[in-house]
CSV table of C-alpha atoms in Angstrom, one decimal:
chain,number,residue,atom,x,y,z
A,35,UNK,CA,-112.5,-61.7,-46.7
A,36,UNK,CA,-109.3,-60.7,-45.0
A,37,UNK,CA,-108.8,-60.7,-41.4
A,38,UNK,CA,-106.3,-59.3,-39.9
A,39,UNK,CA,-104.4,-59.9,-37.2
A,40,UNK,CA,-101.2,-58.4,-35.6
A,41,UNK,CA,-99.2,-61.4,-36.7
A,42,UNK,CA,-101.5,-63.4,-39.7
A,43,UNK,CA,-103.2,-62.7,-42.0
A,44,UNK,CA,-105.7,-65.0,-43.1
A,45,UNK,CA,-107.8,-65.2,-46.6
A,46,UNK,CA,-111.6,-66.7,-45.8
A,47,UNK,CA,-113.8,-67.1,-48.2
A,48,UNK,CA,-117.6,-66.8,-46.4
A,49,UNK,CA,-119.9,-68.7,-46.8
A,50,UNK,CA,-123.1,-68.8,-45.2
A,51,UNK,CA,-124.2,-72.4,-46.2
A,52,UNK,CA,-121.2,-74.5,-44.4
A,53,UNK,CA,-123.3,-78.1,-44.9
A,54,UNK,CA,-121.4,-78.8,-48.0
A,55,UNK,CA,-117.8,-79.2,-46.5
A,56,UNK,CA,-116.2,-81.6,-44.5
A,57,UNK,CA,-116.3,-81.4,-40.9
A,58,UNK,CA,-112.7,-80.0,-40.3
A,59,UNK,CA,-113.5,-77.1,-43.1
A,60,UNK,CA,-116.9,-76.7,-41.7
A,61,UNK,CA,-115.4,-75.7,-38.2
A,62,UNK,CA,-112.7,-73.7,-39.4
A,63,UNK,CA,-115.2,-71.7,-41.5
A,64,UNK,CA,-117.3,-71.3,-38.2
A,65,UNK,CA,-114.4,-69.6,-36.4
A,66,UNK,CA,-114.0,-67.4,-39.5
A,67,UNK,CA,-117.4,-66.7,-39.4
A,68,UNK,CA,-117.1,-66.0,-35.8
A,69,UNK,CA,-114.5,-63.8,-36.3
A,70,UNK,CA,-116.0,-61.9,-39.5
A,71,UNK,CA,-118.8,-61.2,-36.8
A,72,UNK,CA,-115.9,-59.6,-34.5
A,73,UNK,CA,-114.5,-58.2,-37.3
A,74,UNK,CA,-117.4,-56.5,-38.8
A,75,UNK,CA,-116.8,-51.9,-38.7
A,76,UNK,CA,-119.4,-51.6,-36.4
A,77,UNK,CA,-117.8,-53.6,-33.6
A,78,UNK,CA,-114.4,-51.8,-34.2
A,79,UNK,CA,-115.9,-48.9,-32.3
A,80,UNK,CA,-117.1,-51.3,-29.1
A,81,UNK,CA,-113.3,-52.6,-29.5
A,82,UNK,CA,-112.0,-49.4,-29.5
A,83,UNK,CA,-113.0,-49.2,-25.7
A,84,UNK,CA,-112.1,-52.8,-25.1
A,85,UNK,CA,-108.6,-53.2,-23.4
A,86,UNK,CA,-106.3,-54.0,-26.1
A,87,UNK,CA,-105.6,-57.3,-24.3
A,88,UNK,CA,-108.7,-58.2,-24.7
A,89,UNK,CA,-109.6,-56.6,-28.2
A,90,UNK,CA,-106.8,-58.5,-29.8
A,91,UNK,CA,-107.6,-61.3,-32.0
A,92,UNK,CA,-104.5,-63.1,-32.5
A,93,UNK,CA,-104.7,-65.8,-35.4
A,94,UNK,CA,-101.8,-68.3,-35.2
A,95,UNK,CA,-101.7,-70.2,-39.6
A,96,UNK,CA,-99.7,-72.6,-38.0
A,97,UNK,CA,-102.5,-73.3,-35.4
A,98,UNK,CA,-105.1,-73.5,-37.7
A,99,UNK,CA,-103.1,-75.7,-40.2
A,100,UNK,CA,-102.0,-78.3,-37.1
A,101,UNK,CA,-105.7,-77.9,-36.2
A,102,UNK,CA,-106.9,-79.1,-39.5
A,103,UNK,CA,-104.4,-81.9,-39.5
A,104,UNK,CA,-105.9,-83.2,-35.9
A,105,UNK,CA,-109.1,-83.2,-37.2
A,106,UNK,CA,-108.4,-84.9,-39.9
A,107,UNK,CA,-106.3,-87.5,-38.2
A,108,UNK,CA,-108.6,-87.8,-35.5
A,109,UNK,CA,-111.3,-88.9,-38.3
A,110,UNK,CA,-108.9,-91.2,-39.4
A,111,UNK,CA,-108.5,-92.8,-36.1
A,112,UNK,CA,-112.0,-92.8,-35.6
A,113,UNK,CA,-112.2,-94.7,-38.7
A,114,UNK,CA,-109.4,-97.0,-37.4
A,115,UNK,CA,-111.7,-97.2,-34.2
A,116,UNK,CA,-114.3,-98.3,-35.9
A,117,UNK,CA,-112.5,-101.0,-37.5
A,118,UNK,CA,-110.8,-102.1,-34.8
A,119,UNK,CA,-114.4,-102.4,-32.0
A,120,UNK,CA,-115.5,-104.6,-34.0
A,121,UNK,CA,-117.3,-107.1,-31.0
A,122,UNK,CA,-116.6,-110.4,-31.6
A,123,UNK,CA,-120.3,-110.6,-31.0
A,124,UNK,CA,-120.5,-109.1,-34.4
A,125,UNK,CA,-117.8,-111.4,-35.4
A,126,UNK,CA,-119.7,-114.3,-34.5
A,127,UNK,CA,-122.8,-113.0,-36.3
A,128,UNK,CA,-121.3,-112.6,-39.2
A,129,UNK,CA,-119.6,-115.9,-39.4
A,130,UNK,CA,-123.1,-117.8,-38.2
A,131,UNK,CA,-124.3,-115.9,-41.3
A,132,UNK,CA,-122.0,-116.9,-43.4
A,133,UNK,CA,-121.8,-120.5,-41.8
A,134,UNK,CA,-126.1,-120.7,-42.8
A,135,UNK,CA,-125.2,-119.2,-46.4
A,136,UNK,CA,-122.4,-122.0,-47.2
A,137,UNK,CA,-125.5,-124.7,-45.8
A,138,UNK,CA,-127.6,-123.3,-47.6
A,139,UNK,CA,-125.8,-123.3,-50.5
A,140,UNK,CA,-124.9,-126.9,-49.9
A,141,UNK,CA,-128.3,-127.7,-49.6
A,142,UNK,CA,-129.0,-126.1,-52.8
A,143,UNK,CA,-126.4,-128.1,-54.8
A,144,UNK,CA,-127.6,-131.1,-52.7
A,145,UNK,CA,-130.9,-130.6,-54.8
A,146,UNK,CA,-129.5,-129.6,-57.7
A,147,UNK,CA,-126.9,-132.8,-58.2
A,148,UNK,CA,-129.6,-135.1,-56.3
A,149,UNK,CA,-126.8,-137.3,-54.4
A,150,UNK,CA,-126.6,-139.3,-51.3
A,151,UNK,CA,-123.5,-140.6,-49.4
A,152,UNK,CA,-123.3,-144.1,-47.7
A,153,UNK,CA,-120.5,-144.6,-45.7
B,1280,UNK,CA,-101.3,-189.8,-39.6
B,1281,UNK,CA,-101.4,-188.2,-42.6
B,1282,UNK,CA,-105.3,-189.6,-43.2
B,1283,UNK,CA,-105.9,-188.6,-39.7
B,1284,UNK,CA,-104.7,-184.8,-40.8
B,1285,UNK,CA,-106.9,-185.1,-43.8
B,1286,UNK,CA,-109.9,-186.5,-41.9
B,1287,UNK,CA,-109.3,-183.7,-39.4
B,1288,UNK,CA,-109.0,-180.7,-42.3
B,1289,UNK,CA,-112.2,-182.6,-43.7
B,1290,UNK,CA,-114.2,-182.9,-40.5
B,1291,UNK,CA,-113.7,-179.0,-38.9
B,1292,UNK,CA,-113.1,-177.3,-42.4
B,1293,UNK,CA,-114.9,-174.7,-41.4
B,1294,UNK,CA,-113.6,-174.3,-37.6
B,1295,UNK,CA,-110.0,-174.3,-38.8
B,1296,UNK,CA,-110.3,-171.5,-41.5
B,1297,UNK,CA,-112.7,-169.2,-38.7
B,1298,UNK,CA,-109.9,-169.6,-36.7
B,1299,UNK,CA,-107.2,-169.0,-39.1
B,1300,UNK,CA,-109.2,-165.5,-40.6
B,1301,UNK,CA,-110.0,-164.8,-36.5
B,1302,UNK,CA,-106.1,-164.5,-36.4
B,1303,UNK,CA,-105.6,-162.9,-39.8
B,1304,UNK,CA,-107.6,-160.3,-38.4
B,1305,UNK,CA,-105.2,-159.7,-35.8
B,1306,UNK,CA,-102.1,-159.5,-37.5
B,1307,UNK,CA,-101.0,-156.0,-37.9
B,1308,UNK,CA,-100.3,-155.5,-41.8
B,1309,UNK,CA,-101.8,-158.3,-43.3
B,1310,UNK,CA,-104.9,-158.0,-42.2
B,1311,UNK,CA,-104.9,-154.3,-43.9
B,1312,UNK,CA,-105.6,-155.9,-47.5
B,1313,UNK,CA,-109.1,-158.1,-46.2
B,1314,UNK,CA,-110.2,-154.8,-44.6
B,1315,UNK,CA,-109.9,-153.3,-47.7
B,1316,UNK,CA,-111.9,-156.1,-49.7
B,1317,UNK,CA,-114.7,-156.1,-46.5
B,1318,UNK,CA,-114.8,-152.2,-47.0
B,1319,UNK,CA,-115.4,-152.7,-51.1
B,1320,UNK,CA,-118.0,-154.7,-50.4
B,1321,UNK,CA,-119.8,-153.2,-47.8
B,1322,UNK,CA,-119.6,-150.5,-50.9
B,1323,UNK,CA,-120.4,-152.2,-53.9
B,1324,UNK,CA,-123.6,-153.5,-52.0
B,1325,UNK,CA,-124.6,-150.0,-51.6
B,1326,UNK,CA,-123.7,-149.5,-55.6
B,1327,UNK,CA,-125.7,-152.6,-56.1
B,1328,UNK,CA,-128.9,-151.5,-54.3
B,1329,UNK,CA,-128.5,-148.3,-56.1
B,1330,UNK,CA,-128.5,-149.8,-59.0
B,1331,UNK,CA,-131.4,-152.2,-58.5
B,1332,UNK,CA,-133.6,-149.8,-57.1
B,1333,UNK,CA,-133.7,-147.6,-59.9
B,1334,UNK,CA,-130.6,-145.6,-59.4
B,1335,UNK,CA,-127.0,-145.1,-60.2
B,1336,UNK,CA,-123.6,-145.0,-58.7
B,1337,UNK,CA,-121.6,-141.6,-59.3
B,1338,UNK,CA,-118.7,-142.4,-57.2
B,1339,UNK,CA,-116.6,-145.3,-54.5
B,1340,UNK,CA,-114.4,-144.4,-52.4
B,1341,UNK,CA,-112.1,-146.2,-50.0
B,1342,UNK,CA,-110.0,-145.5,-47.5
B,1343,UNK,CA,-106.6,-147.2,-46.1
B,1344,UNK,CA,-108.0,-147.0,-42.3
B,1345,UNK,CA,-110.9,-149.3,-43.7
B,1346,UNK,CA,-113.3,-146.6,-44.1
B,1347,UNK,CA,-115.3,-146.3,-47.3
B,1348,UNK,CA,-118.1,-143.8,-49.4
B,1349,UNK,CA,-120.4,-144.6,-52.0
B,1350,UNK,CA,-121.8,-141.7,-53.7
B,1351,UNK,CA,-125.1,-142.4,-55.6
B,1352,UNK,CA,-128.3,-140.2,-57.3
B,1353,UNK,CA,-131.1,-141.6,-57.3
B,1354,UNK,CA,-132.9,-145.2,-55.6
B,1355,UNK,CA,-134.5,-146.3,-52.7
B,1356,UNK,CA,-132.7,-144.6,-49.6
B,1357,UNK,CA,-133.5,-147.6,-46.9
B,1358,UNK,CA,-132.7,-150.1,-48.9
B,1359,UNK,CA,-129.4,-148.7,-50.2
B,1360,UNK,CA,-128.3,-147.9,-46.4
B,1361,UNK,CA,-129.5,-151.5,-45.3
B,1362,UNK,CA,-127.7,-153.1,-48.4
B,1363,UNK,CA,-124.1,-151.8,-47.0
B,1364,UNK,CA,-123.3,-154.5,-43.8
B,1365,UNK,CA,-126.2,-156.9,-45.4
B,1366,UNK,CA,-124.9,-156.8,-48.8
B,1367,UNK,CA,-121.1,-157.8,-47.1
B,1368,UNK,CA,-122.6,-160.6,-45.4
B,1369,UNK,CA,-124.2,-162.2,-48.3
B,1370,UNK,CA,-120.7,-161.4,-50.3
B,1371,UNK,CA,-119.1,-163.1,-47.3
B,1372,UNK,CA,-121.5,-166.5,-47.3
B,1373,UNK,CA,-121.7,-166.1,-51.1
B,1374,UNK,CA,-118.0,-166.6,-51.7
B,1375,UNK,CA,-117.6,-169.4,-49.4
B,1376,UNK,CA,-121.2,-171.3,-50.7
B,1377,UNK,CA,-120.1,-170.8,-53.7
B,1378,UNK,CA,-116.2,-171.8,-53.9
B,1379,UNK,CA,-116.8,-175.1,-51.6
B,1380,UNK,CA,-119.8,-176.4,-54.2
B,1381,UNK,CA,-116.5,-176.9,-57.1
B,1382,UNK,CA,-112.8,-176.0,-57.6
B,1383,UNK,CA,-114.0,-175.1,-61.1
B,1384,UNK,CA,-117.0,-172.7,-59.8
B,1385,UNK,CA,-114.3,-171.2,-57.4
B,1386,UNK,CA,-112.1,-170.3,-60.0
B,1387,UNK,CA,-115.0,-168.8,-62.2
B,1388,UNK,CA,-116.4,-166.8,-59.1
B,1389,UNK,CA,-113.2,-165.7,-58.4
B,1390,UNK,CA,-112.6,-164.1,-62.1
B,1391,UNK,CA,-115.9,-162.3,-61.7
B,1392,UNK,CA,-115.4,-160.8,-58.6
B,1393,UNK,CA,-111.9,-159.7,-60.0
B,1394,UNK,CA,-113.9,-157.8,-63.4
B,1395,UNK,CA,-116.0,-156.3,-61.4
B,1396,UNK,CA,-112.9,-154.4,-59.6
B,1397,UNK,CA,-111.7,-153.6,-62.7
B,1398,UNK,CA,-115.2,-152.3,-63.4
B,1399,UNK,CA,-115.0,-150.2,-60.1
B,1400,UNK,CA,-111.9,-148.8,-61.0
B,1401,UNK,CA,-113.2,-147.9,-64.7
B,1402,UNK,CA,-116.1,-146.3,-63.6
B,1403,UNK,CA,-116.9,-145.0,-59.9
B,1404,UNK,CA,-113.1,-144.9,-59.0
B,1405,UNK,CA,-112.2,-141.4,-59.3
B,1406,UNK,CA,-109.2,-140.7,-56.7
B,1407,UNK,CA,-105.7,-142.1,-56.7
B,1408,UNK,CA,-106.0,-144.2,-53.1
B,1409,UNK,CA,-109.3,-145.7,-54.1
B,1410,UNK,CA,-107.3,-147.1,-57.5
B,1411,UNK,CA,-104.4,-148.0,-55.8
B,1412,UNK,CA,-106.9,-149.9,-53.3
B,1413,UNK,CA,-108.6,-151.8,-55.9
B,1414,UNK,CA,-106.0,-152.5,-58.0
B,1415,UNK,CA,-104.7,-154.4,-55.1
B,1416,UNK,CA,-107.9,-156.1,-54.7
B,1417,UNK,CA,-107.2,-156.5,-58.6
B,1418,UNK,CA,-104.1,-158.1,-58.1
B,1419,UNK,CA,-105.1,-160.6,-55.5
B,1420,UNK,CA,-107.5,-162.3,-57.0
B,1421,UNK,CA,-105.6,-162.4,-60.5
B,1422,UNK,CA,-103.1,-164.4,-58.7
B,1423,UNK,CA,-105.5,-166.5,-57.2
B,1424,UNK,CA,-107.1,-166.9,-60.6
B,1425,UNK,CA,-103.7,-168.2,-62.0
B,1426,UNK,CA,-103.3,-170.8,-58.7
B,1427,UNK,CA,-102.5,-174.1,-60.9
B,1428,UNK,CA,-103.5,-176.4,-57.8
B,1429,UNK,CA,-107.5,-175.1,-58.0
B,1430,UNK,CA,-107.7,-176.8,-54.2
B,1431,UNK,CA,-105.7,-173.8,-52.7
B,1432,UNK,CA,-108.0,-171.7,-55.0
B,1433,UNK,CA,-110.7,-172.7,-53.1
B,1434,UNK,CA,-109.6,-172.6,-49.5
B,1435,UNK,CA,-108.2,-169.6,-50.3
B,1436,UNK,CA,-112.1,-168.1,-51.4
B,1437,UNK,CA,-113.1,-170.0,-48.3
B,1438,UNK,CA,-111.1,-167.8,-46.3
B,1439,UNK,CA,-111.8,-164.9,-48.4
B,1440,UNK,CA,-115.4,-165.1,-47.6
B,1441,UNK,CA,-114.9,-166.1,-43.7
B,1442,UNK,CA,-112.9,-163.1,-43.6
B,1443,UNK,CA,-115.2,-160.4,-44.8
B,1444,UNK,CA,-118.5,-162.3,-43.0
B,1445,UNK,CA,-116.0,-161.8,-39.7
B,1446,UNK,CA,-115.4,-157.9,-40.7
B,1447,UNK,CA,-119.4,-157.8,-41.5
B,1448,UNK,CA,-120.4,-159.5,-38.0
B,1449,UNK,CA,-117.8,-156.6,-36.0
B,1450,UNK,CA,-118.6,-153.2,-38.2
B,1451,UNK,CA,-121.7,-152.6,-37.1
B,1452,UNK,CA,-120.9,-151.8,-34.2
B,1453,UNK,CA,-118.4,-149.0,-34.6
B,1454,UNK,CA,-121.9,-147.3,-35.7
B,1455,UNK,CA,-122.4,-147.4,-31.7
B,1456,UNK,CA,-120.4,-144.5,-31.2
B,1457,UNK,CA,-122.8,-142.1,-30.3
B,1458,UNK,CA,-122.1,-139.5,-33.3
B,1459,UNK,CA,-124.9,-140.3,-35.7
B,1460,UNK,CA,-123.0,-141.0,-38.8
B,1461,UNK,CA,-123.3,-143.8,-40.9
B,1462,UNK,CA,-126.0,-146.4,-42.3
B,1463,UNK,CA,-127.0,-147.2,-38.7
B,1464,UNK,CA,-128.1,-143.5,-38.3
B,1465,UNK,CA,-129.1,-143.2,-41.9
B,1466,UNK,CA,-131.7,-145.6,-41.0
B,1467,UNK,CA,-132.7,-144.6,-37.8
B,1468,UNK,CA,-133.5,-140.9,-39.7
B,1469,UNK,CA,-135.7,-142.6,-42.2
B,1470,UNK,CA,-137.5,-144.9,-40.3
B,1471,UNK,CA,-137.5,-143.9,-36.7
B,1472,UNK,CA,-136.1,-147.2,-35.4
B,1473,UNK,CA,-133.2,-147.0,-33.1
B,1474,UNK,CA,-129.4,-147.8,-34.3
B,1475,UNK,CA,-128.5,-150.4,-32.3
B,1476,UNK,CA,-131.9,-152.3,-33.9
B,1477,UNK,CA,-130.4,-151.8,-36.8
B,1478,UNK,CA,-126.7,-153.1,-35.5
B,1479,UNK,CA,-128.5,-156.1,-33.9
B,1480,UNK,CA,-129.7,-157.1,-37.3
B,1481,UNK,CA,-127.1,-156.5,-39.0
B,1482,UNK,CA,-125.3,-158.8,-36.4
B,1483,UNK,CA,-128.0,-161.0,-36.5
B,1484,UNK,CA,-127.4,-161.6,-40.1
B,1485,UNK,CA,-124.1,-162.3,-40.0
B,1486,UNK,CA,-124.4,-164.9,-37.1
B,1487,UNK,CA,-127.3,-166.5,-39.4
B,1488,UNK,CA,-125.0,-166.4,-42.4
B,1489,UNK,CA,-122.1,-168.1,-40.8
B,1490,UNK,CA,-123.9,-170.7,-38.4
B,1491,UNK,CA,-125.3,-171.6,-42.2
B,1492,UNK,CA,-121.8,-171.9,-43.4
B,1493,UNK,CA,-120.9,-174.1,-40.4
B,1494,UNK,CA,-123.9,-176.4,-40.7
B,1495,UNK,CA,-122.8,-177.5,-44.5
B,1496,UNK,CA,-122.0,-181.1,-45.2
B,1497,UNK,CA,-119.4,-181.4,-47.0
């Protein structure tokens, strides 16, 4: 689908089933979506008596594209977020854990070898 | 005077050479070497025990501070950790009993205790600092094995064994330190009777062993 616009153009390919992108395609399809909905002949009429101010869709590329970029950079730092909360609550747990596993392990060679130290 | 010296050496043998290993103790450097001989001990017995309870040594280790480990599979738990100060204490009274009886037996003692070092280092040695250790050990009782006046021998072994009966009457009770480690604690795990029972004894032994040494007639 084409969309015009008085500056961009922009190519969309609809979809109604959006679940299989990622989240930054999945929004940008939504706005085309959107704007197929505004853009379908039978609206063109209701625009016709809209004020062109107001009529006017006005697509930006350059908008889209940076918007795409945030998106993805702001999963990236979310990703970076995640990383970085890590509590050191949750640090402690998993150190304990891996404290009990080396004891255990100890333990289990312990058993295996059968020795005892006097000091 | 000279007879008077002699009569003197004769008559407080054993008061003289407590006192001379009391200041031995002291000394800053050469006390190191007895430390290590009281430590190999205190280790062997362990080994020993092992060994006569049905189980085997895998590995000694010593320590320049004093410090020592036995490693061993196997055997009767209590009486391995007992054997460590107990077992020094008999070493102690053993090598002076033994090395006052003759020159000659001195000598003889003297070459066994020096192949079973060698033995040690053969075959529950297993670090560089524990060789070095006993090959020092080694060494020292080699020369005293090649003494041509056998007297010296002897008073030398006299000491030897004062020396490591005065390190077996103290070492028990660095166990009293409040952080559970060691044959003191070992015990106290297995049998539910307190550390410092088991440092009493252990003291107890040691006063035993050398108020027997001091009561021997020459």
């Amino acid at each position: 689908m084409q969309i015009s616009s008085a500056q961009h153009s922009v190519l969309i390919k609809p979809s109604n089933n959006t679940s299989h992108l990622p989240t930054a395609d999945k929004k940008v399809a939504d706005v085309a979506m959107r704007v197929d909905v505004l853009a379908q002949p039978n609206t063109r009429e209701k625009q016709a008596t809209v004020p062109q101010s107001k009529q006017r869709l006005d697509f930006d590329e350059k908008a889209i594209t940076s918007f795409k970029q945030k998106e993805q950079s702001d999963k990236i730092n979310f990703n970076q977020t995640l990383m970085d909360a890590t509590s050191n609550q949750n640090q402690t747990a998993v150190s304990t854990y891996q404290v009990i596993s080396n004891l255990t392990q100890r333990e289990s060679i312990q058993q295996l070898f059968g020795v005892d130290v006097f000091v | 005077m000279c007879l008077f010296k002699l009569s003197l050496w004769q008559k407080h043998h054993f008061l003289i050479l407590l006192l001379f290993a009391i200041i031995v103790r002291q000394l800053p450097f050469i006390s190191i070497p007895f430390n290590w001989l009281e430590s190999y001990f205190h280790e062997i017995s362990h080994g020993i025990a092992t060994m006569m309870t049905g189980g085997h040594i895998v590995r000694i280790q010593l320590f320049p501070n004093g410090a020592g480990l036995c490693t061993t599979q196997g055997g009767l738990g209590i009486v391995i950790s007992f054997f460590g100060y107990a077992g020094a204490t008999f070493w102690g009274w053993g090598i002076y009993r033994l090395s006052k009886t003759h020159q000659r037996v001195a000598q003889i003692f003297s070459g066994l205790i020096f192949l079973l070092i060698i033995c040690s280092i053969i075959f529950w040695a297993r670090d560089f600092l524990t060789i070095f250790i006993l090959s020092v050990l080694a060494v020292m009782f080699l020369l005293m094995i090649k003494m041509k006046q056998l007297v010296y021998l002897q008073s030398l072994m006299q000491l030897f064994g004062l020396l490591i009966l005065l390190n077996s009457l103290v070492s028990p009770f660095y166990l009293l330190d409040g952080r559970n480690i060691g044959d003191g604690s070992a015990l106290a795990s297995m049998t539910l009777i307190p550390e410092f029972i088991w440092v009493f004894v252990w003291f107890m032994l040691a006063v035993v062993a050398g108020y027997s040494l001091f009561k021997i007639k020459d």
